[in-house]
Tab-separated table of N, CA and C in Angstrom:
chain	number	residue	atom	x	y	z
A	1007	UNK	N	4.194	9.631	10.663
A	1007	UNK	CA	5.270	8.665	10.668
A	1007	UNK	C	5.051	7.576	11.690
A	1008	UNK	N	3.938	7.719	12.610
A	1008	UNK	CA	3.270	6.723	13.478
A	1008	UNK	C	4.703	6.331	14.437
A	1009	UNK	N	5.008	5.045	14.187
A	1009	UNK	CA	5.938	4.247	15.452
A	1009	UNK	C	7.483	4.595	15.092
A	1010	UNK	N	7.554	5.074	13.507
A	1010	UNK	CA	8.846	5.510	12.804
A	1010	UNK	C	9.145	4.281	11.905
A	1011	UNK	N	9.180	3.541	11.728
A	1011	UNK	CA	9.535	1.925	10.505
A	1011	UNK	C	9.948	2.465	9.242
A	1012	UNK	N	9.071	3.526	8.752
A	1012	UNK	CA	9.447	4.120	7.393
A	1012	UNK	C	10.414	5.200	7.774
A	1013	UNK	N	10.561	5.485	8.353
A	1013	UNK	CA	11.353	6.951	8.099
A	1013	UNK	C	12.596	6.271	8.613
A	1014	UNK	N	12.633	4.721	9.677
A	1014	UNK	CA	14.005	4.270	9.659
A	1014	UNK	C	14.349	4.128	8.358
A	1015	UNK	N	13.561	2.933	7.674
A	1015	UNK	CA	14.377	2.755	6.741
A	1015	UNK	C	14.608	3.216	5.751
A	1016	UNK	N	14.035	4.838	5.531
A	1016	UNK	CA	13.989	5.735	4.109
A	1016	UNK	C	15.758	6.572	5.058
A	1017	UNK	N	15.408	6.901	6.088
A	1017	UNK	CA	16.746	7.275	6.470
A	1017	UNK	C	18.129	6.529	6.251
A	1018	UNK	N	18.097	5.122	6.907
A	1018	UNK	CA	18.699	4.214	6.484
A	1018	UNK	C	19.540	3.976	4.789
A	1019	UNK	N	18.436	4.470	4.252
A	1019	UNK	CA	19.086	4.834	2.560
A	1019	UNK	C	19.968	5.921	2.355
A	1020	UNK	N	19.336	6.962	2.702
A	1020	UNK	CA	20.322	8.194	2.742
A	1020	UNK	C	21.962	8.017	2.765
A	1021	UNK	N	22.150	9.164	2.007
A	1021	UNK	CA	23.602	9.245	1.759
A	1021	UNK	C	23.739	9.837	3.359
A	1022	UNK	N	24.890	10.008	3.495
A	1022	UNK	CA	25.261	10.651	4.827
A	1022	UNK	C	25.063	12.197	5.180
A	1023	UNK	N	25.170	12.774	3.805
A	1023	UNK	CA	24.136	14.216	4.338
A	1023	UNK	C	23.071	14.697	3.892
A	1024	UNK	N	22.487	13.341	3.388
A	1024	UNK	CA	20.716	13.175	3.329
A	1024	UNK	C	20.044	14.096	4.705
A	1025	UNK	N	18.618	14.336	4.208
A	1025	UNK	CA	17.994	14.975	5.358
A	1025	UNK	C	16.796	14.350	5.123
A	1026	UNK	N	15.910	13.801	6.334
A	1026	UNK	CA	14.399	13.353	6.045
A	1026	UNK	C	13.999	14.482	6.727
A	1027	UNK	N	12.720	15.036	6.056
A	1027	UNK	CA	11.764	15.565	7.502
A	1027	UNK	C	11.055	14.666	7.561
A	1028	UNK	N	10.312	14.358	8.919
A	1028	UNK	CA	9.600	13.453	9.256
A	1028	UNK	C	8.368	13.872	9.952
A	1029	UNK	N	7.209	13.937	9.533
A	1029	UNK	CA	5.849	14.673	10.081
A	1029	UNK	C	4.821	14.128	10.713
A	1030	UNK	N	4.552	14.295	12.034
A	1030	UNK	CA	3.799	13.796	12.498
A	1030	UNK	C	2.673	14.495	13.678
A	1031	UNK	N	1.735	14.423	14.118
A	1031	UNK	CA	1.164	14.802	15.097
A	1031	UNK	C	0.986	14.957	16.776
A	1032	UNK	N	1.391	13.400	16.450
A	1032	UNK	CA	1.812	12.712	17.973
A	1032	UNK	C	2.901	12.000	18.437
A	1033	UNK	N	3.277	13.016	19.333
A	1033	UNK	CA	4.666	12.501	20.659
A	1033	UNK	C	4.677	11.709	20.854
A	1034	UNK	N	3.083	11.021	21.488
A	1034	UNK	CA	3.384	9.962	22.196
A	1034	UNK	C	3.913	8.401	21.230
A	1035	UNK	N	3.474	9.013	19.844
A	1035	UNK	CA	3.881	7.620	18.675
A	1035	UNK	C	5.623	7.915	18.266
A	1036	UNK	N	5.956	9.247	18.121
A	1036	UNK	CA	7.153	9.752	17.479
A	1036	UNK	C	7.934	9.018	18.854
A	1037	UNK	N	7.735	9.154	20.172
A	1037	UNK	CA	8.876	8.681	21.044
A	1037	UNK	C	9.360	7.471	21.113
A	1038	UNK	N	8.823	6.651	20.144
A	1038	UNK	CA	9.078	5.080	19.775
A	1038	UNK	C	9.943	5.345	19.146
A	1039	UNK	N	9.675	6.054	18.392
A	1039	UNK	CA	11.124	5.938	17.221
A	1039	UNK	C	12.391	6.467	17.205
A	1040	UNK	N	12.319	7.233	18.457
A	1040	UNK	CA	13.399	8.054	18.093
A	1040	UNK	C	14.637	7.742	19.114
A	1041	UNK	N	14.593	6.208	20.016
A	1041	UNK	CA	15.215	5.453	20.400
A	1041	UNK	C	16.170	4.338	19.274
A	1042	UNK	N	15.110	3.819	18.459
A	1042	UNK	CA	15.500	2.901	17.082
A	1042	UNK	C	16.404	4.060	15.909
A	1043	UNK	N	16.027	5.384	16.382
A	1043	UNK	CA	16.611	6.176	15.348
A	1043	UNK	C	18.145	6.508	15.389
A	1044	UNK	N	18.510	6.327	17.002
A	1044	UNK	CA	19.632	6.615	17.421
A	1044	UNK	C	20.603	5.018	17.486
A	1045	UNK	N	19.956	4.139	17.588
A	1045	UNK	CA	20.454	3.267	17.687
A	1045	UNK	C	21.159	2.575	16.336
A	1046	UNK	N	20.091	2.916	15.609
A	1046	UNK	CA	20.828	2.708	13.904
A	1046	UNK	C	21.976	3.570	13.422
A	1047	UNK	N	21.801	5.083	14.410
A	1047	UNK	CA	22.662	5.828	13.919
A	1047	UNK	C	22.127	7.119	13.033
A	1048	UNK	N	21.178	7.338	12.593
A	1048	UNK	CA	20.556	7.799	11.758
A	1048	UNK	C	19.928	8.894	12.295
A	1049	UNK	N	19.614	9.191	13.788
A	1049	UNK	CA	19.159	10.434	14.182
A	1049	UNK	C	19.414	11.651	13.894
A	1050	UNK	N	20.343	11.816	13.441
A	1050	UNK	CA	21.254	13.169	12.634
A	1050	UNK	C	20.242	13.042	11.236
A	1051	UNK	N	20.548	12.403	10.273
A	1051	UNK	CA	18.976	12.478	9.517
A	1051	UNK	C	17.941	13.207	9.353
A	1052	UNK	N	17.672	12.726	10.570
A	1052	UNK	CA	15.797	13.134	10.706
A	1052	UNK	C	15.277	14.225	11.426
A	1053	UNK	N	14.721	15.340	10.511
A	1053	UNK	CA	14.376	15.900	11.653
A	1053	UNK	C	12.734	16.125	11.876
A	1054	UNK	N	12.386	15.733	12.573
A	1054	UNK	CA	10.882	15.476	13.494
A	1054	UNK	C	10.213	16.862	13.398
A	1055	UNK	N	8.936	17.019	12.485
A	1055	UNK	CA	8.105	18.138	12.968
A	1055	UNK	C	6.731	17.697	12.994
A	1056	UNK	N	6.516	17.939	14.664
A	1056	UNK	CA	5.484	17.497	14.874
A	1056	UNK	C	4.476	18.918	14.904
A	1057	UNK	N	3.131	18.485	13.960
A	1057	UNK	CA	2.273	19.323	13.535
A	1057	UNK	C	1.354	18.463	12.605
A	1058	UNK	N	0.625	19.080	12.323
A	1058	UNK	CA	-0.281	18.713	10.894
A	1058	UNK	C	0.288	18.566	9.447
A	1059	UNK	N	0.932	17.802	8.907
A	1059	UNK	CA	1.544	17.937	7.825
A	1059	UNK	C	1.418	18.512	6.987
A	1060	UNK	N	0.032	18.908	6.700
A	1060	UNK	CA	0.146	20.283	5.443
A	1060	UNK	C	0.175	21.229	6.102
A	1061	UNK	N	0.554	21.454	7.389
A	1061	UNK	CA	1.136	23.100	7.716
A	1061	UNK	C	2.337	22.903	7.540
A	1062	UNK	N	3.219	21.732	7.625
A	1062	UNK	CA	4.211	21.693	7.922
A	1062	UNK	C	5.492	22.183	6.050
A	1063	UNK	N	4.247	21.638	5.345
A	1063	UNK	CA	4.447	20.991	3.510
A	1063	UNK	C	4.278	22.626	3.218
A	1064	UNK	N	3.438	23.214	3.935
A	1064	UNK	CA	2.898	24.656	3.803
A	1064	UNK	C	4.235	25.974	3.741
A	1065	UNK	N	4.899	25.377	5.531
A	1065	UNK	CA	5.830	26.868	5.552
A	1065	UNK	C	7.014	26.015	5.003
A	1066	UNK	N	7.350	25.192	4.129
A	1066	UNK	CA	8.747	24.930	3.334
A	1066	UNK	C	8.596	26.429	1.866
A	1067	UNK	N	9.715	26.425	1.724
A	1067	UNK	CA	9.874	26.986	0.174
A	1067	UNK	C	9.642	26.279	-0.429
A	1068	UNK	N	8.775	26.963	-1.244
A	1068	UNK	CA	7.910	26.691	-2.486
A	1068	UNK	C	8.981	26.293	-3.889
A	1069	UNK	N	10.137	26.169	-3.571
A	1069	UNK	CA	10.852	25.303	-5.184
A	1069	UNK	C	11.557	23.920	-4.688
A	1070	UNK	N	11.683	23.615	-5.727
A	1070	UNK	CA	11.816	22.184	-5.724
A	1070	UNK	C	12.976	22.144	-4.901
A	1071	UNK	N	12.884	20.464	-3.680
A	1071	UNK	CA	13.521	20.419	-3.212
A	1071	UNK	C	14.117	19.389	-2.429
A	1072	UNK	N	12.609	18.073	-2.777
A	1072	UNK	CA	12.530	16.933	-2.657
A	1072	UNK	C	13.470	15.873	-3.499
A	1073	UNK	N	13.761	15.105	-3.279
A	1073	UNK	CA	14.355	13.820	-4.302
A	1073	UNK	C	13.424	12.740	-3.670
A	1074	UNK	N	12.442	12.716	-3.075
A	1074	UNK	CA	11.443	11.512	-2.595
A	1074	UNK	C	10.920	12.004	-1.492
A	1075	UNK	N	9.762	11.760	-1.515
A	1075	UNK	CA	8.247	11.936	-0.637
A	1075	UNK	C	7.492	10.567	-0.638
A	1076	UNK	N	7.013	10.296	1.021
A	1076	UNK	CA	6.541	8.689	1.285
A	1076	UNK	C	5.519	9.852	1.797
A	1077	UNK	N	4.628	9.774	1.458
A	1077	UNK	CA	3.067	9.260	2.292
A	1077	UNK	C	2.613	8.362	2.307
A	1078	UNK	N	2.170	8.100	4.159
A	1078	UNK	CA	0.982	7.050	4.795
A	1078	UNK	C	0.590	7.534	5.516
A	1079	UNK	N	0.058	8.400	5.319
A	1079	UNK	CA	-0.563	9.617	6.733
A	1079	UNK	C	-2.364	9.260	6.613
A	1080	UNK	N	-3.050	10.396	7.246
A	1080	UNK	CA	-4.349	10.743	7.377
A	1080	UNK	C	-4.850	10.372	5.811
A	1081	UNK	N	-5.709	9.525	5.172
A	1081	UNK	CA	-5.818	9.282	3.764
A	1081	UNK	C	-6.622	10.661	3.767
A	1082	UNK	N	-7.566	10.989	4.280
A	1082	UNK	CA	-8.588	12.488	3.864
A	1082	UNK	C	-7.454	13.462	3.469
A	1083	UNK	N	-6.700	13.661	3.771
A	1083	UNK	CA	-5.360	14.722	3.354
A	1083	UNK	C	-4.453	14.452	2.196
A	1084	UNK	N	-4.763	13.049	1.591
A	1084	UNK	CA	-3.636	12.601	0.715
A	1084	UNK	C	-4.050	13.777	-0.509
A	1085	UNK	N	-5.168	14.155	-1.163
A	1085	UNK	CA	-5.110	15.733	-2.051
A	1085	UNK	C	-4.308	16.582	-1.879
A	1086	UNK	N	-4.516	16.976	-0.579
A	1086	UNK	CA	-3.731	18.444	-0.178
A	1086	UNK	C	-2.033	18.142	0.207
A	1087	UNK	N	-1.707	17.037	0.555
A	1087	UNK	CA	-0.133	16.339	0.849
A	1087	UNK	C	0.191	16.391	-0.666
A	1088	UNK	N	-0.511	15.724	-1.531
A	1088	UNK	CA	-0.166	15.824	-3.279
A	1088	UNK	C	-0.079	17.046	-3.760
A	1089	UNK	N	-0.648	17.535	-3.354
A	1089	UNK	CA	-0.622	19.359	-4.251
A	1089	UNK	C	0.260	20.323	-3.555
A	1090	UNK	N	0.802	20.079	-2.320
A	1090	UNK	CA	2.009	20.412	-1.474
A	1090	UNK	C	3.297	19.858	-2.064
A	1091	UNK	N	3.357	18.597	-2.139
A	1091	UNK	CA	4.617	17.827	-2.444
A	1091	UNK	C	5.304	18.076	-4.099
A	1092	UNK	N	4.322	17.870	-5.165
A	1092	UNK	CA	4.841	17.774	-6.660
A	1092	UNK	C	5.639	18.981	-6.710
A	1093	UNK	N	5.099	20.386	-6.428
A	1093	UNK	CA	5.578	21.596	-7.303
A	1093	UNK	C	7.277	21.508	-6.097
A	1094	UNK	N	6.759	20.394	-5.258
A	1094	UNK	CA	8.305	20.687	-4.530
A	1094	UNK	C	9.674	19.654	-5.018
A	1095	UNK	N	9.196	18.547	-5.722
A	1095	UNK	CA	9.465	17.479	-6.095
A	1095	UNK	C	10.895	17.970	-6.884
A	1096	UNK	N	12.019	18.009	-6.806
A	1096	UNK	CA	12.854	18.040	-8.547
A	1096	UNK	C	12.631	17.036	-9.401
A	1097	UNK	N	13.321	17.476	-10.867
A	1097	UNK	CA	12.865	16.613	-11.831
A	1097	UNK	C	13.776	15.520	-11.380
A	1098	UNK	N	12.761	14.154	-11.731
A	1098	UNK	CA	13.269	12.970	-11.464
A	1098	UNK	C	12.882	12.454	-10.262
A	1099	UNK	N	12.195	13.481	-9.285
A	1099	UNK	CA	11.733	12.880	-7.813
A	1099	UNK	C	11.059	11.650	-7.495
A	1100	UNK	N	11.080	11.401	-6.740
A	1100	UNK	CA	9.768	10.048	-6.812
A	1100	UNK	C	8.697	10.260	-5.470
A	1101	UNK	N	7.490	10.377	-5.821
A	1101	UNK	CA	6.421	10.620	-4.705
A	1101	UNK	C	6.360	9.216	-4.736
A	1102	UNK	N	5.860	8.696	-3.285
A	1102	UNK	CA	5.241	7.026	-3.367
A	1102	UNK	C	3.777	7.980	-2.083
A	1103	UNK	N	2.907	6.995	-2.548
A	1103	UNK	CA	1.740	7.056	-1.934
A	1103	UNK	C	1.181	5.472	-1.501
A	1104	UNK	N	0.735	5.187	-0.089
A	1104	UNK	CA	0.649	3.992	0.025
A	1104	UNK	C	-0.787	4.142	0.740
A	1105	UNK	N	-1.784	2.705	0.521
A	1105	UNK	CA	-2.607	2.574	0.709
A	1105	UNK	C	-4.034	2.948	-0.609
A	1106	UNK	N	-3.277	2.782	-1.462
A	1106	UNK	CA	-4.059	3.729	-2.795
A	1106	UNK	C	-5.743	3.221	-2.795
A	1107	UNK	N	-5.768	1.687	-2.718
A	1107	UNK	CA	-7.115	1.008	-2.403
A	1107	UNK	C	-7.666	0.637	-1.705
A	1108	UNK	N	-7.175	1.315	-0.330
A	1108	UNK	CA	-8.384	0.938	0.556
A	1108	UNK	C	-8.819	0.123	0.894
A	1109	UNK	N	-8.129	-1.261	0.820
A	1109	UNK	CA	-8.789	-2.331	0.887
A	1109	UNK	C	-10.052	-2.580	0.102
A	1110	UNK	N	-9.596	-2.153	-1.353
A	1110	UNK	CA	-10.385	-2.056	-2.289
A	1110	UNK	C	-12.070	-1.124	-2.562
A	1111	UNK	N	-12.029	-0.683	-1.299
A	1111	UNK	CA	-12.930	0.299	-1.244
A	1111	UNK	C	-13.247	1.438	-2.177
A	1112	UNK	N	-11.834	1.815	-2.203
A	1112	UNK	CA	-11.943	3.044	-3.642
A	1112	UNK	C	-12.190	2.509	-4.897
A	1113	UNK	N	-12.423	1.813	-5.228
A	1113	UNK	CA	-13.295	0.808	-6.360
A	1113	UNK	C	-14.389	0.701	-6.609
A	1114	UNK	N	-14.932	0.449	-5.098
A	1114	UNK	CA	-16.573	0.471	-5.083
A	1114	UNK	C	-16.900	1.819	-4.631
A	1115	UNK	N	-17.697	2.006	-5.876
A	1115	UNK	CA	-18.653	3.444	-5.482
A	1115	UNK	C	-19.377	3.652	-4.164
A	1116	UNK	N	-20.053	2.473	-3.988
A	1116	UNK	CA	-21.105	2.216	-2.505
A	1116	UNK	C	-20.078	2.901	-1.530
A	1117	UNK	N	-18.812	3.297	-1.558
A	1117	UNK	CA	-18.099	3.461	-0.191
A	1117	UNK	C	-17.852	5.237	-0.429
A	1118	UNK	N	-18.490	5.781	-0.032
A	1118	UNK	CA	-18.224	7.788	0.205
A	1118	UNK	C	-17.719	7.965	1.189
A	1119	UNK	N	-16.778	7.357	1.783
A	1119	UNK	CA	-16.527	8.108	3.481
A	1119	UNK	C	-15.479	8.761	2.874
A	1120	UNK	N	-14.638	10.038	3.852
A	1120	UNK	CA	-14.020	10.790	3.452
A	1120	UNK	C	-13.109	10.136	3.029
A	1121	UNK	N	-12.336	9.052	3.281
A	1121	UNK	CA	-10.983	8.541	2.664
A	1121	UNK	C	-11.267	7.798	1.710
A	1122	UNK	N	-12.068	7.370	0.948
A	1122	UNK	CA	-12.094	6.914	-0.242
A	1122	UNK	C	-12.623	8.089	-1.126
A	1123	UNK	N	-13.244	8.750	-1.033
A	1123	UNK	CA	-13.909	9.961	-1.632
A	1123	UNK	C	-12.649	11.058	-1.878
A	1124	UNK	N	-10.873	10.630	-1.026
A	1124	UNK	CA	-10.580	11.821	-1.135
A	1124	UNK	C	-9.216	11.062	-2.384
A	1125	UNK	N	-9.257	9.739	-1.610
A	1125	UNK	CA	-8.107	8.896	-2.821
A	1125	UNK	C	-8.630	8.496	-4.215
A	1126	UNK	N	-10.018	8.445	-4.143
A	1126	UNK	CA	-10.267	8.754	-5.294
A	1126	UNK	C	-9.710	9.858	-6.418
A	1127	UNK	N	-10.246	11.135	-5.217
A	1127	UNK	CA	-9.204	12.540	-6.257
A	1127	UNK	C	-8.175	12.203	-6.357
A	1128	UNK	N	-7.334	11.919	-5.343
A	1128	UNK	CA	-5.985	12.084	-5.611
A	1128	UNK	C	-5.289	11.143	-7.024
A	1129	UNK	N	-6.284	9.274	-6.657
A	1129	UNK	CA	-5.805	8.730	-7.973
A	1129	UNK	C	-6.176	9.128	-9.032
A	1130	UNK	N	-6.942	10.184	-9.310
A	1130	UNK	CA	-7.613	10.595	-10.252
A	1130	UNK	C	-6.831	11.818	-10.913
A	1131	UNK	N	-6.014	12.643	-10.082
A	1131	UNK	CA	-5.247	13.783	-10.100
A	1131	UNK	C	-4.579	13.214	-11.163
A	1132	UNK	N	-3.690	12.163	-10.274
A	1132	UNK	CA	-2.181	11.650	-10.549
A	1132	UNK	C	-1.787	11.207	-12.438
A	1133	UNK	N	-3.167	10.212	-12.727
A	1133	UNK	CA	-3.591	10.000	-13.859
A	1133	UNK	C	-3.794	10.964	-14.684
A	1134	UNK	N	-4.048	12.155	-14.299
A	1134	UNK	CA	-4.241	13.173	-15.231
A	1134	UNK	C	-3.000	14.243	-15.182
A	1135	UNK	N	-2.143	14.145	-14.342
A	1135	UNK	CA	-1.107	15.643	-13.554
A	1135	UNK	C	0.080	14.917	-15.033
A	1136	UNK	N	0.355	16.151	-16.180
A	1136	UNK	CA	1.626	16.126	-16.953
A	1136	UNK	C	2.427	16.188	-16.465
A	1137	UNK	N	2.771	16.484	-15.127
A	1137	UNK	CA	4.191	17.157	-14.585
A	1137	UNK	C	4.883	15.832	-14.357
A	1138	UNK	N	3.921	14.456	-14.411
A	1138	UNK	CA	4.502	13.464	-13.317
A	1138	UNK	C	4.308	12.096	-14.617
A	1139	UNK	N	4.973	11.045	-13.909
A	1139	UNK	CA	4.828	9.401	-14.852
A	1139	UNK	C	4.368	8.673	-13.843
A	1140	UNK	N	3.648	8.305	-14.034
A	1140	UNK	CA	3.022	7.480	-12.641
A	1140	UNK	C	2.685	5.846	-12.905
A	1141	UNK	N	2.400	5.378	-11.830
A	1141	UNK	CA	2.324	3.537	-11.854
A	1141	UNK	C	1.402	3.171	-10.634
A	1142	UNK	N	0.285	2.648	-10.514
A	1142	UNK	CA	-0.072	1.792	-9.472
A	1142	UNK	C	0.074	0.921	-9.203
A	1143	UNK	N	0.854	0.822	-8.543
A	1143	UNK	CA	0.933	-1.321	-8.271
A	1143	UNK	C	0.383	-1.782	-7.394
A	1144	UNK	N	-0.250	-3.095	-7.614
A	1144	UNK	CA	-1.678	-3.745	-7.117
A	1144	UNK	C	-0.796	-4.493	-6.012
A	1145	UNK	N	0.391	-4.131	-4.982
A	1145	UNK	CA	0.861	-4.701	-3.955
A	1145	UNK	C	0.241	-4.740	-2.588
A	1146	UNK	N	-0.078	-5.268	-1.864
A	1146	UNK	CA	-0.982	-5.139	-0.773
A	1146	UNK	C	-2.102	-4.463	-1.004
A	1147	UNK	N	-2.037	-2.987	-0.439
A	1147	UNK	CA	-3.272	-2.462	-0.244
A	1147	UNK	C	-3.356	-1.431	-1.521
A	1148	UNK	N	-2.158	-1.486	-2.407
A	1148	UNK	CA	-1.863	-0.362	-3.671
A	1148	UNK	C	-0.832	0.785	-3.519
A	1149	UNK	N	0.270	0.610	-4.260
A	1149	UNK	CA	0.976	1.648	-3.940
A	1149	UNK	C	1.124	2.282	-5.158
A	1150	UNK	N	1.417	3.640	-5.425
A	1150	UNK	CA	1.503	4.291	-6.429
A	1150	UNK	C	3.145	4.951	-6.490
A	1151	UNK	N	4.095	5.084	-7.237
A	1151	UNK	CA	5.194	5.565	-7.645
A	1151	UNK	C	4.748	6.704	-8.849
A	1152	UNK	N	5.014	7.552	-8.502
A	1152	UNK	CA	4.783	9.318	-9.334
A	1152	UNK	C	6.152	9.959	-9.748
A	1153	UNK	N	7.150	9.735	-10.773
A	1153	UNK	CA	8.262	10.357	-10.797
A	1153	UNK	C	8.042	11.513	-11.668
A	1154	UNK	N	8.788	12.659	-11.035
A	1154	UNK	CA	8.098	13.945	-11.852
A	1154	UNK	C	9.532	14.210	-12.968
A	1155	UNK	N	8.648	14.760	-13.857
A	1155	UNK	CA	9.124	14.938	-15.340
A	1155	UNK	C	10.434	15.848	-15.368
């Protein structure tokens, strides 16, 4: 969740007994936000687990339970964040995934580093996963909208 910007304003949406979790690694980025979080009002919201996000995607219950999932995390993880998130998704959820192209990198083959090599799978999943309706939109760097069936 880096400085917090998204999780203000995905909180910010929330009904009033909306809940975000918000996942992150580092304190020293989460303590930015959680000044702006209180100040909007919205700290009740959110609650902060700082860890590795697929441990975090890991110890939730396994049924659906999401109404929306934002990833912009670690791109090498966006597979394993996707295969965590859908089976948690209810019908009608909406996954958004941002950064889909890489600055067009995941396009060109010439580029194997782990984060294009791994958004590749994932855009590759998404296109193929029945459970979900999906869209890429060519906005900045590519964002994808996944609403599950």
């Amino acid at each position: 969740m880096f400085t917090g910007y998204s999780s203000l304003c995905i909180a910010r949406a929330l009904p009033a007994d909306g809940k975000l979790i918000a996942c992150d690694v580092s304190t020293e980025w989460t303590d930015i936000a959680k000044p702006f979080w209180e100040r909007a009002g919205v700290a009740d919201r959110i609650e902060l687990r700082i860890g590795p996000a697929v441990d975090t995607l890991r110890a939730l219950p396994d049924e659906p339970a999401f109404d929306f999932a934002f990833v912009d995390a670690d791109k090498p993880g966006y597979p394993a964040y996707y295969e965590e998130i859908v089976p948690r998704l209810r019908p009608g959820g909406l996954l958004v995934l941002d950064n889909v192209f890489l600055g067009g990198r995941v396009l060109d083959p010439a580029f194997q580093g782990a984060a294009q090599v791994a958004m590749r799978q994932v855009n590759d999943a998404l296109a193929r996963d029945e459970r979900l309706d999906s869209v890429m939109l060519p906005v900045r760097d590519g964002v994808t909208l996944a609403r599950k069936r």
